[in-house]
XYZ file of C-alpha atoms in Angstrom:
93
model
C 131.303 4.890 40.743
C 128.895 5.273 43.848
C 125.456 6.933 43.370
C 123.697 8.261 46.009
C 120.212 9.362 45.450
C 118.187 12.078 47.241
C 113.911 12.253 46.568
C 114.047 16.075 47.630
C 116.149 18.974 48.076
C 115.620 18.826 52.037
C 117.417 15.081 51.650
C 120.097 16.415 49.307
C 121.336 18.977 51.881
C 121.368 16.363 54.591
C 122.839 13.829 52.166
C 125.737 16.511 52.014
C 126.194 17.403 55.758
C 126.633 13.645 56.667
C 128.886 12.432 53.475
C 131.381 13.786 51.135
C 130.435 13.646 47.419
C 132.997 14.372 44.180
C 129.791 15.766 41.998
C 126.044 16.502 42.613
C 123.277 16.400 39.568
C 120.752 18.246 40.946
C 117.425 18.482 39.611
C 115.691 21.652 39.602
C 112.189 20.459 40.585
C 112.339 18.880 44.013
C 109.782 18.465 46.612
C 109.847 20.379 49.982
C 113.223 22.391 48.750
C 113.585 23.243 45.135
C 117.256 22.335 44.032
C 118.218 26.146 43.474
C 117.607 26.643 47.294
C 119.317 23.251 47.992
C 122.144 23.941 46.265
C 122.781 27.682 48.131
C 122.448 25.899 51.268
C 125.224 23.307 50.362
C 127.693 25.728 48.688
C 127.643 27.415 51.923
C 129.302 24.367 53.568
C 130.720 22.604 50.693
C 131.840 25.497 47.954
C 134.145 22.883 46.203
C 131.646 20.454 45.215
C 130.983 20.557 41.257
C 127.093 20.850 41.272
C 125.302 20.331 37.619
C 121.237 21.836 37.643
C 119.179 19.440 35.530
C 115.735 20.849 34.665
C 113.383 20.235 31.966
C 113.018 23.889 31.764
C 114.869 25.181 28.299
C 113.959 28.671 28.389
C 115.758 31.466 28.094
C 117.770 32.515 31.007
C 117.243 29.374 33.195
C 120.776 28.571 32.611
C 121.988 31.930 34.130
C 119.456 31.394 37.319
C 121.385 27.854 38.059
C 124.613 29.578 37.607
C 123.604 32.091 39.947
C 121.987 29.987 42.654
C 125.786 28.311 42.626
C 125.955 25.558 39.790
C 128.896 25.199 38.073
C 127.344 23.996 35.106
C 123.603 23.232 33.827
C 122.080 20.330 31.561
C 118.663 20.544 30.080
C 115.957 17.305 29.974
C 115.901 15.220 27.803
C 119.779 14.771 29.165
C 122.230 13.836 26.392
C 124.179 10.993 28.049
C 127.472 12.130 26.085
C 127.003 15.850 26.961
C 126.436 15.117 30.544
C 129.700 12.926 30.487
C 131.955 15.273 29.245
C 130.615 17.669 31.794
C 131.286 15.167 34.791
C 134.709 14.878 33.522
C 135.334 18.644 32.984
C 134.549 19.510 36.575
C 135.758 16.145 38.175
C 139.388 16.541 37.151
């Protein structure tokens, strides 16, 4: 397993022009591009890519604005190490 590591949403979308990833965990809170907008901008160019939205937001709804922004799936912080895994593995295969 390679990780790759972006500190804002600005890098993440560069990060994804330049390289080909098999997942992205993308946290919702990023500096200079929030990781809903990053993640629009790289399902334009990349619609394949499995994205997960990690926020420490649990309210109500949050999950349906990361679905809608174009994650395919959405983990809440404090992450559960064995839910996040068998989400990896769902959209990896």
């Amino acid at each position: 397993i390679q990780i790759t590591r972006a500190a804002t949403g600005l890098a993440a979308v560069n990060l994804c022009r330049e390289n080909t990833f098999n997942l992205i965990l993308m946290d919702i809170q990023l500096h200079e591009m929030d990781g809903l907008a990053a993640t629009k901008l790289i399902k334009q160019s990349n619609p394949d890519i499995p994205i997960i939205a990690q926020t420490a937001y649990a309210m109500s709804g949050e999950r349906e604005k990361c679905i809608k922004a174009g994650c395919d799936d959405y983990i809440s912080k404090p992450i559960n190490i064995s839910e996040l895994l068998g989400k990896i593995d769902l959209l990896i295969k």
